[in-house]
mmCIF file of C-alpha atoms in Angstrom:
data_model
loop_
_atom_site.group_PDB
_atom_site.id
_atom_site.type_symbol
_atom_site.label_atom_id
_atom_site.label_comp_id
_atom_site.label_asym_id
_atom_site.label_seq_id
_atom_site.Cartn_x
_atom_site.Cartn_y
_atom_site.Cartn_z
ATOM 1 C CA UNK A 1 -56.852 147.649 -126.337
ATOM 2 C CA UNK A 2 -56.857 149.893 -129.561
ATOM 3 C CA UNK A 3 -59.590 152.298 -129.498
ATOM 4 C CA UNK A 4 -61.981 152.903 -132.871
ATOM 5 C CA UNK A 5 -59.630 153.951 -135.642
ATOM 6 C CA UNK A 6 -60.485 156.544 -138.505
ATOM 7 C CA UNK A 7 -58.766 157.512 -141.212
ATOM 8 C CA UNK A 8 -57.855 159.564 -142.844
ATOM 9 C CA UNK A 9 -57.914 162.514 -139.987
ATOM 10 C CA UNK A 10 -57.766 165.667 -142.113
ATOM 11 C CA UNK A 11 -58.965 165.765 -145.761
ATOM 12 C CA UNK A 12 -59.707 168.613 -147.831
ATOM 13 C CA UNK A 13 -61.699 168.627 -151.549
ATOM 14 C CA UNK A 14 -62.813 170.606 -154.311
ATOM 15 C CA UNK A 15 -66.845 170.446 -154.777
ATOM 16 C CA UNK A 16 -68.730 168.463 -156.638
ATOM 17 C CA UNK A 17 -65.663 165.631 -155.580
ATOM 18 C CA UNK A 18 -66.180 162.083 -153.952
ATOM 19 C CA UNK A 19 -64.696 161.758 -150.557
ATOM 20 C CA UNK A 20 -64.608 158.293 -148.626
ATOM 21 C CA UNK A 21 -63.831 158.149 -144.802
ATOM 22 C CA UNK A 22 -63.171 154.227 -142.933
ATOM 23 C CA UNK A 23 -64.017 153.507 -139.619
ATOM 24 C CA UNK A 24 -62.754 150.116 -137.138
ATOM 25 C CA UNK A 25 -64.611 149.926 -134.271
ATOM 26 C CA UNK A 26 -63.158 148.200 -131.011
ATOM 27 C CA UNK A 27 -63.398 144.327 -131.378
ATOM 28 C CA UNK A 28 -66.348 142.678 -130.537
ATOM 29 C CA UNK A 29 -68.526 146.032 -131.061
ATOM 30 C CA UNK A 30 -71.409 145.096 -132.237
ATOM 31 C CA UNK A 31 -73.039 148.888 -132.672
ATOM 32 C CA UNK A 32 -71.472 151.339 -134.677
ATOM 33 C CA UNK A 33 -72.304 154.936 -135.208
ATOM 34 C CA UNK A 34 -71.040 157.775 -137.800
ATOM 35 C CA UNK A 35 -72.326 161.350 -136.398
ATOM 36 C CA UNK A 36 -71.927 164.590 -138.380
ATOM 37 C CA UNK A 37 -70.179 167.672 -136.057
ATOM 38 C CA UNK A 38 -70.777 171.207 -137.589
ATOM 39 C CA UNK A 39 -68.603 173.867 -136.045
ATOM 40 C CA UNK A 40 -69.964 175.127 -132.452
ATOM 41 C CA UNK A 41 -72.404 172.142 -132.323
ATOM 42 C CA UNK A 42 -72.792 168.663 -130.791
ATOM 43 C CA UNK A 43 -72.663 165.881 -132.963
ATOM 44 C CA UNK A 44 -75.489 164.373 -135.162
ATOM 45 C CA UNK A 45 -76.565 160.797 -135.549
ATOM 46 C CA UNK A 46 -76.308 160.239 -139.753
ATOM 47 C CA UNK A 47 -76.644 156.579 -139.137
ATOM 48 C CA UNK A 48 -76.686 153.581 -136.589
ATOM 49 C CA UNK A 49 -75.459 149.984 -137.572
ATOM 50 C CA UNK A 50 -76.681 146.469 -135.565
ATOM 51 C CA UNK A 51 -73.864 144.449 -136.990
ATOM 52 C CA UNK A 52 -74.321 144.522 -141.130
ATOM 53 C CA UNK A 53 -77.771 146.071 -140.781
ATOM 54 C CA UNK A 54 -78.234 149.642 -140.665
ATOM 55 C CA UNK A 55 -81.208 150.365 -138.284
ATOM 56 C CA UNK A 56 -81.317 153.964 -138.255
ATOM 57 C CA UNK A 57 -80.467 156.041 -141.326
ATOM 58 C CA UNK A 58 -83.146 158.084 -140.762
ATOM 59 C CA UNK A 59 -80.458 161.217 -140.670
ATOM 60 C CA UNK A 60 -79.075 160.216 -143.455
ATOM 61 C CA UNK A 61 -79.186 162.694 -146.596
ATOM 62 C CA UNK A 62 -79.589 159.574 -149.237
ATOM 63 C CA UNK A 63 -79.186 161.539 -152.251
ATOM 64 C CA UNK A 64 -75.320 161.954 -151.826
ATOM 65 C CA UNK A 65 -74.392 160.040 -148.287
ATOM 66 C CA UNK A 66 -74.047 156.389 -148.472
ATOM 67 C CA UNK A 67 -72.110 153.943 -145.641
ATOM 68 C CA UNK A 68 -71.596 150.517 -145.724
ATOM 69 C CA UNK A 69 -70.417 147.413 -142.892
ATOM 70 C CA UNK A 70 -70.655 144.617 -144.772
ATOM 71 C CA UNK A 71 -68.631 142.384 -142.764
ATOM 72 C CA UNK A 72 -70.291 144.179 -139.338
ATOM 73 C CA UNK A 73 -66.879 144.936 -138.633
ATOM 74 C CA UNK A 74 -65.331 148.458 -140.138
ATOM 75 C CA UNK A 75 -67.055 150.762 -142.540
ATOM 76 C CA UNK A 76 -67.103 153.279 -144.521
ATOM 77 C CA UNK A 77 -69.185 156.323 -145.427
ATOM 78 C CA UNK A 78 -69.424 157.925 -148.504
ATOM 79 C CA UNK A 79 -70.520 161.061 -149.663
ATOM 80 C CA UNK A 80 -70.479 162.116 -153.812
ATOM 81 C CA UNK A 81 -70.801 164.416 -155.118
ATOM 82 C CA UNK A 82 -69.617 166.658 -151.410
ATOM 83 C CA UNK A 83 -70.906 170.173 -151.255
ATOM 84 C CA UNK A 84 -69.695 173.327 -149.570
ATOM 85 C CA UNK A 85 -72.108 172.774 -146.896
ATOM 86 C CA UNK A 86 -70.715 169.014 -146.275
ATOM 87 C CA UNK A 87 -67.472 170.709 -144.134
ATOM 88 C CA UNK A 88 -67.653 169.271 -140.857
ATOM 89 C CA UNK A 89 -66.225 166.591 -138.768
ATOM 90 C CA UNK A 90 -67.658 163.245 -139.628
ATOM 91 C CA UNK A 91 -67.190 161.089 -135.876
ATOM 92 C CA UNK A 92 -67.344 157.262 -135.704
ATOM 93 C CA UNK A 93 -68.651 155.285 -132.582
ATOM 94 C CA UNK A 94 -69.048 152.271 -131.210
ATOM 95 C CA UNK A 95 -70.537 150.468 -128.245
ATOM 96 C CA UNK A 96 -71.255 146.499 -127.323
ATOM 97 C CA UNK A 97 -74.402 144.944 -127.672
ATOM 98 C CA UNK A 98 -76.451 145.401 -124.849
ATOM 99 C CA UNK A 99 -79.094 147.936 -122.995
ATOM 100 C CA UNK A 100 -76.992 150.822 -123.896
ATOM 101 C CA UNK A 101 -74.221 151.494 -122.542
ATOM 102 C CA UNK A 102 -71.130 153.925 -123.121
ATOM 103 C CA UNK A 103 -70.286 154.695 -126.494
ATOM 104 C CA UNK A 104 -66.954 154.913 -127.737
ATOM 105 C CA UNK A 105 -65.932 157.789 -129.934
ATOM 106 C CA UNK A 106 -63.237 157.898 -132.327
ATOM 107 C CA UNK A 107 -61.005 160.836 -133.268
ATOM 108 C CA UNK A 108 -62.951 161.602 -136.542
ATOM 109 C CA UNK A 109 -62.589 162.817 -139.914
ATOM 110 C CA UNK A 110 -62.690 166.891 -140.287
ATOM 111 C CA UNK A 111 -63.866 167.543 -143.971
ATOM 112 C CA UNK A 112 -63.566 170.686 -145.615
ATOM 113 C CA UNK A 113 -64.876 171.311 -149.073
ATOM 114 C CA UNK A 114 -63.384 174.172 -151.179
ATOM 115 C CA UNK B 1 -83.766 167.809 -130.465
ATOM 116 C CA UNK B 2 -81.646 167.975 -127.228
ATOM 117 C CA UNK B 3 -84.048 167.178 -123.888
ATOM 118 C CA UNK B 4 -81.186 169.726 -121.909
ATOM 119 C CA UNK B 5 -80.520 173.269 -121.411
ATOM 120 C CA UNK B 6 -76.507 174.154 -120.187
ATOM 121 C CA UNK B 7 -75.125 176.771 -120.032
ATOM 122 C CA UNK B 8 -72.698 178.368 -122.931
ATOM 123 C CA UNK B 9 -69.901 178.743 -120.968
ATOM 124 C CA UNK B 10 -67.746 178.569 -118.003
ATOM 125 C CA UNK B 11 -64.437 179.422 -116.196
ATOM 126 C CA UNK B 12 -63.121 177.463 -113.439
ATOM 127 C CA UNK B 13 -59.439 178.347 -111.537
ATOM 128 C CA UNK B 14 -56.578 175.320 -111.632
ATOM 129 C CA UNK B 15 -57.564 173.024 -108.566
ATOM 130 C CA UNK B 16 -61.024 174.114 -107.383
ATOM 131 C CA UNK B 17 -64.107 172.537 -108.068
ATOM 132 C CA UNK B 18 -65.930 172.619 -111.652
ATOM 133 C CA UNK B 19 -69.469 172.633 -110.554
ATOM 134 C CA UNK B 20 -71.382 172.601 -114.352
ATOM 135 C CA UNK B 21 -74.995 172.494 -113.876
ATOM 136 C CA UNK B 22 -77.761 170.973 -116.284
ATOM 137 C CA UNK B 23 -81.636 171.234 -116.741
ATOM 138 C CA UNK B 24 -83.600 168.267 -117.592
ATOM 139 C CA UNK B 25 -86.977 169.143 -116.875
ATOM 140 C CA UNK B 26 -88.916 166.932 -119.102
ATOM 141 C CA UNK B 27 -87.071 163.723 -117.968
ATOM 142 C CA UNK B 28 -89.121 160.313 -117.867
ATOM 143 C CA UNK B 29 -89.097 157.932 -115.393
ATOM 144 C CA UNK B 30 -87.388 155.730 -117.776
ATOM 145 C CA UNK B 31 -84.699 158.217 -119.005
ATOM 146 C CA UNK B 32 -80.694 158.629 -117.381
ATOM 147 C CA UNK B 33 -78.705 161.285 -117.279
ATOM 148 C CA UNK B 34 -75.331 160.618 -118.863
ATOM 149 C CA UNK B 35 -72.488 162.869 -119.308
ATOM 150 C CA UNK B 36 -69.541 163.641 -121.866
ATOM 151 C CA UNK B 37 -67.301 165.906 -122.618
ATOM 152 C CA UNK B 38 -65.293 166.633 -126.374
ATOM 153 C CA UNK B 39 -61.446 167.651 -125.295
ATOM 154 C CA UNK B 40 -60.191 169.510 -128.753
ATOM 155 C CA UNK B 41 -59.695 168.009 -131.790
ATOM 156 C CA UNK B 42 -60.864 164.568 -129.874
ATOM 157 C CA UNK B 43 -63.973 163.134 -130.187
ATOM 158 C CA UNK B 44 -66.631 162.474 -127.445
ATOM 159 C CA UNK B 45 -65.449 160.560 -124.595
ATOM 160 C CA UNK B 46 -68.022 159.122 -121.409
ATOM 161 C CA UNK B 47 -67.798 160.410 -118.098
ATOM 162 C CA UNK B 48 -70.241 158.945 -115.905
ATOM 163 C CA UNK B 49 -74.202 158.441 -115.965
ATOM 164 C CA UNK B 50 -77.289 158.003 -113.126
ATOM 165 C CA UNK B 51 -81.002 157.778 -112.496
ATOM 166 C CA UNK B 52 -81.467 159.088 -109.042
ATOM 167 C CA UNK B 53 -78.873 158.567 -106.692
ATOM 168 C CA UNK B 54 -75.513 160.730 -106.859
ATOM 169 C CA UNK B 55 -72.710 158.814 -108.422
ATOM 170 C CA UNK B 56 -69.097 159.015 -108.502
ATOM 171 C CA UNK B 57 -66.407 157.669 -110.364
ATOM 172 C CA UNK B 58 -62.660 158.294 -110.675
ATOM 173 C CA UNK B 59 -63.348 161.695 -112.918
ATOM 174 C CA UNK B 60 -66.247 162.795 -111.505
ATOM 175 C CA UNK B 61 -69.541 162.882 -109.466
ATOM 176 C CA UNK B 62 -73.036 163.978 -110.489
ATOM 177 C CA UNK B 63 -75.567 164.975 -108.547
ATOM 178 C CA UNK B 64 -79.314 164.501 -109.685
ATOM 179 C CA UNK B 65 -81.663 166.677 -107.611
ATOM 180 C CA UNK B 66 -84.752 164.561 -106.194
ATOM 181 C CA UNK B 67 -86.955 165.684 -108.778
ATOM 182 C CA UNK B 68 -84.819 164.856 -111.034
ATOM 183 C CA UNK B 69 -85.536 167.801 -113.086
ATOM 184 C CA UNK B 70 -81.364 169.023 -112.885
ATOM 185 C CA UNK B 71 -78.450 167.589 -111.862
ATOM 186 C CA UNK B 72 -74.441 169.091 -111.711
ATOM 187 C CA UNK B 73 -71.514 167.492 -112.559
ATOM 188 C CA UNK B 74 -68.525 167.805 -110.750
ATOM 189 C CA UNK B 75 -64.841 168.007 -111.087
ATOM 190 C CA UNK B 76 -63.537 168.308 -107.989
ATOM 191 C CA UNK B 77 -60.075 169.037 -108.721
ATOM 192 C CA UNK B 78 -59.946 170.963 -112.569
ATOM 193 C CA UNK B 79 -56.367 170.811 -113.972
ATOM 194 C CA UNK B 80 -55.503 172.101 -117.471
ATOM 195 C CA UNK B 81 -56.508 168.697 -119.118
ATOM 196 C CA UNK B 82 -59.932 168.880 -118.083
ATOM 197 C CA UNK B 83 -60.728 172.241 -120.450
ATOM 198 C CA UNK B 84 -63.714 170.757 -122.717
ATOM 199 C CA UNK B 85 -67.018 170.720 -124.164
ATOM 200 C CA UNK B 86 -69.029 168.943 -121.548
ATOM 201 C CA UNK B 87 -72.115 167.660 -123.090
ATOM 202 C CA UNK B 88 -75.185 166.517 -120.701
ATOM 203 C CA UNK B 89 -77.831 164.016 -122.501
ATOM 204 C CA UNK B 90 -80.692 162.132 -121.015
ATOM 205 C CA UNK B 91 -81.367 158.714 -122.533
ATOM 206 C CA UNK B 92 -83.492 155.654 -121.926
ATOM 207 C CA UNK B 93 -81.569 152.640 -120.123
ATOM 208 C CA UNK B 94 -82.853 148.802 -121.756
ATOM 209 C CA UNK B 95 -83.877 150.644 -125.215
ATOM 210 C CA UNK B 96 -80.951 148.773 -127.099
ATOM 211 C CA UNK B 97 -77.967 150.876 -128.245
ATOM 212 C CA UNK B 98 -80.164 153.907 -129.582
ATOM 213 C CA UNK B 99 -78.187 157.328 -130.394
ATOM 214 C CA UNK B 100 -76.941 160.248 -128.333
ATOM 215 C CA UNK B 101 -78.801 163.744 -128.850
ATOM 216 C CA UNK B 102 -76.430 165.920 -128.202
ATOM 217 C CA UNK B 103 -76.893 170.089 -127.560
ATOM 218 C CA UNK B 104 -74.301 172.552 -127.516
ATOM 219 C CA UNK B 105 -72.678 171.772 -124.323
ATOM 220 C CA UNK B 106 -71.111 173.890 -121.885
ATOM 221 C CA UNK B 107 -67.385 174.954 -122.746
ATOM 222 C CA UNK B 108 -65.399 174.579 -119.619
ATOM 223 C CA UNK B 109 -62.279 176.976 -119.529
ATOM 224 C CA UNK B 110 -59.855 175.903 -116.763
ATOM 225 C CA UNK B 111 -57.517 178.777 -116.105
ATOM 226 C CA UNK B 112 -54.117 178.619 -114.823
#
């Protein structure tokens, strides 16, 4: 069974750019997850998806971050314009419905912003 | 913010026993203790999780003390492969598919 795909894995930007990372969770996962990974830290929930719904963007810096499942299968998160400070590694995850359970990780995106 | 205190760091020799200790002193009745650990360049992946009785698995055991208040997972046979970031969270079980708050981790070196 194919785990959660992201693409692209590397990708590197001027400032002030948009920048557009995908995400495929493993089939039948109904949760899905993008967390923000600065350098030396643990990861950070941006936002949670139920399916299409987003239940928890709390984290999510709405001004220039934006993500989007609107089949509740893949999506994608968007950030414009990116900023110095948006370098990082931008992980997807995903986990079947239920009481919560393991969470799947995938390999993730690493930003960098010149 | 995190809910557990690790240490930074650790070294462990090929083959012996990675004992990695966590505090969880504010745990809830309600709340397990899961663990993961981030090999390089990978993300996250899940190792094993309890409420109050130790628990093994084919990588690993953890042992939660009867307070609950700390627990220790261990490797019991550390190869190469297993040098990490090993991440202890505690999380409510039944809550729906809420988030991981992750800390820093400990950073297991396994040395030849």
């Amino acid at each position: 069974e194919a785990g959660v795909v992201q693409s692209p894995r590397y990708k590197i930007i001027e400032k002030k750019q948009p920048v557009a990372f995908w995400c495929n969770p493993i089939s039948g996962h109904n949760t899905l997850y993008w967390y923000l990974q600065n350098l030396g830290q643990g990861p950070e929930l941006l936002i949670r998806y139920e399916n299409e719904e987003a239940v928890d963007d709390s984290q999510l810096p709405k001004d220039r971050f934006s993500a989007e499942r609107l089949k509740g299968v893949d999506s994608t998160l968007k950030i414009q314009p990116a900023e110095l400070g948006d370098s990082a590694v931008y992980l997807c995850a995903s986990s079947p419905a239920g009481t919560g359970g393991e969470q799947f990780f995938g390999p993730g995106t690493r930003l960098t912003v010149l | 913010d995190a809910k557990t205190t690790q240490p930074t760091s650790m070294d462990c020799a090929e083959g012996r026993a990675a004992n990695l200790p966590c505090n969880h002193s504010t745990i809830s009745g309600n709340e397990y203790v899961y663990w993961y650990r981030q090999i390089h360049s990978q993300g996250p992946q899940y190792i094993i999780h309890g409420l109050k009785n130790n628990e093994t698995n084919e990588m690993a055991s953890l042992i939660i003390t009867e307070d609950r208040k700390s627990s220790t997972l261990i490797l019991p046979h550390a190869t190469l492969r297993d040098t990490a970031v090993y991440y202890c969270i505690v999380r409510v079980w039944g809550s729906g598919n809420t988030p991981l708050v992750f800390g820093k981790g400990t950073r297991l070196s396994v040395i030849a």
